[in-house]
Short mmCIF file of C-alpha atoms in Angstrom, two decimals:
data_model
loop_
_atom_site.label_atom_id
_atom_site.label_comp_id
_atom_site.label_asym_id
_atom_site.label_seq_id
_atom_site.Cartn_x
_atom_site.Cartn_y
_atom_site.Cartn_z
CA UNK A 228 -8.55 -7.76 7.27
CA UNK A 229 -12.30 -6.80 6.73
CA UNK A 230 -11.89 -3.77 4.91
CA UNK A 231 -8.82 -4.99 3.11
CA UNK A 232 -10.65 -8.04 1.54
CA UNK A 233 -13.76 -5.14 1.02
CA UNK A 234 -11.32 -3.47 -1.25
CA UNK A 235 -10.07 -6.51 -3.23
CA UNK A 236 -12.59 -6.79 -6.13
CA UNK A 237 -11.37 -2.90 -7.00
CA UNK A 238 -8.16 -3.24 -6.74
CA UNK A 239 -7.89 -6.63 -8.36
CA UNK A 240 -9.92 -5.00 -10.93
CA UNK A 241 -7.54 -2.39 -11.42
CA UNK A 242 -4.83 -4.15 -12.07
CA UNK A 243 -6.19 -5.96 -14.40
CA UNK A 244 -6.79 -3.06 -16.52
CA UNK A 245 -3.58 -2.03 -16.31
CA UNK A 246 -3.92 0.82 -13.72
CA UNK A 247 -1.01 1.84 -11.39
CA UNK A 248 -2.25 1.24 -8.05
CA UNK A 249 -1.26 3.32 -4.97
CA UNK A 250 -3.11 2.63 -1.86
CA UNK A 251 -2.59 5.17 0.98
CA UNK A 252 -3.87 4.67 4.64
CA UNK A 253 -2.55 5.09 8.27
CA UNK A 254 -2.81 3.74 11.92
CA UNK A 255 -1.76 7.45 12.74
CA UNK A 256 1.15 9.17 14.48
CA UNK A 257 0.52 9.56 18.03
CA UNK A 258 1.97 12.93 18.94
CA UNK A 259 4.06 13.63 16.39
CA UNK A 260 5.74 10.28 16.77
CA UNK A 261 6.27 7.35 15.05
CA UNK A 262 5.76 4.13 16.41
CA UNK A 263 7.11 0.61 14.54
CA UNK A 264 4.20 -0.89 15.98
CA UNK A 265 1.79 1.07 14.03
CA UNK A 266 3.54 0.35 10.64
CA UNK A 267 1.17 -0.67 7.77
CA UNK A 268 4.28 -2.91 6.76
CA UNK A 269 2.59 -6.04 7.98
CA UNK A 270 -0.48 -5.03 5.70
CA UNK A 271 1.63 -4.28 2.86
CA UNK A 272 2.60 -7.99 2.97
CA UNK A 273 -1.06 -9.30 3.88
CA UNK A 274 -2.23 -7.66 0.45
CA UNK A 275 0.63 -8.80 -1.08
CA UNK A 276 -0.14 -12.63 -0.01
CA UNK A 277 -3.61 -12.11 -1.22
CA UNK A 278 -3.41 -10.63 -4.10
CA UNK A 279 -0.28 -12.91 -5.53
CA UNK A 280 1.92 -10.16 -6.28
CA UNK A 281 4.23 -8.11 -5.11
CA UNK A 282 3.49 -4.91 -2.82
CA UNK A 283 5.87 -2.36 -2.37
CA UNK A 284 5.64 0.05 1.02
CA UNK A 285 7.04 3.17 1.70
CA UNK A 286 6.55 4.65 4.90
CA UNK A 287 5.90 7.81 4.18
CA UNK A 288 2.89 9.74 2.05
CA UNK A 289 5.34 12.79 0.94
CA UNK A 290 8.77 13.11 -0.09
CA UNK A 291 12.10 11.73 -2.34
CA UNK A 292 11.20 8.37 -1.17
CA UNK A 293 7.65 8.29 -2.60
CA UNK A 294 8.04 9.78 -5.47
CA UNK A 295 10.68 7.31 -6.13
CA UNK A 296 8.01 4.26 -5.59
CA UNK A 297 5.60 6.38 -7.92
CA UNK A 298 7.75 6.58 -10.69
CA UNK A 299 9.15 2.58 -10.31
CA UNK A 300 5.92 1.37 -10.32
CA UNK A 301 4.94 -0.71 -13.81
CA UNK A 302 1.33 -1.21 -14.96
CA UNK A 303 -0.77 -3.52 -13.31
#
């Protein structure tokens, strides 16, 4: 929660100037695998609930699924 409440006068700040925000971060991928418990869902949800808005996750940093996200995502 620390460094997400660190990063909450930027990104609050951001959007409301408009930007598109994308946040990327990870828990990591213990070899090779991927593990539900160490899904940034829950902290999707937590910046969500601070923030007021909506946050939208994608569980993935390549690929159809985020480029999707990138291109649905509306200013500020």
């Amino acid at each position: 929660d620390t460094r997400i409440r660190s990063a909450l006068p930027t990104i609050n700040y951001l959007i409301e100037n408009g930007a598109k925000v994308i946040l990327a971060s990870h828990f990591g991928r213990p070899k090779g695998e991927r593990k539900p418990e160490m899904s940034l869902a829950p902290c999707a949800k937590h910046l969500s609930d601070l923030i007021n808005k909506p946050v939208a996750f994608v569980d993935d940093c390549i690929g159809p699924k985020v480029e999707e996200a990138v291109k649905a995502l509306q200013s500020g």
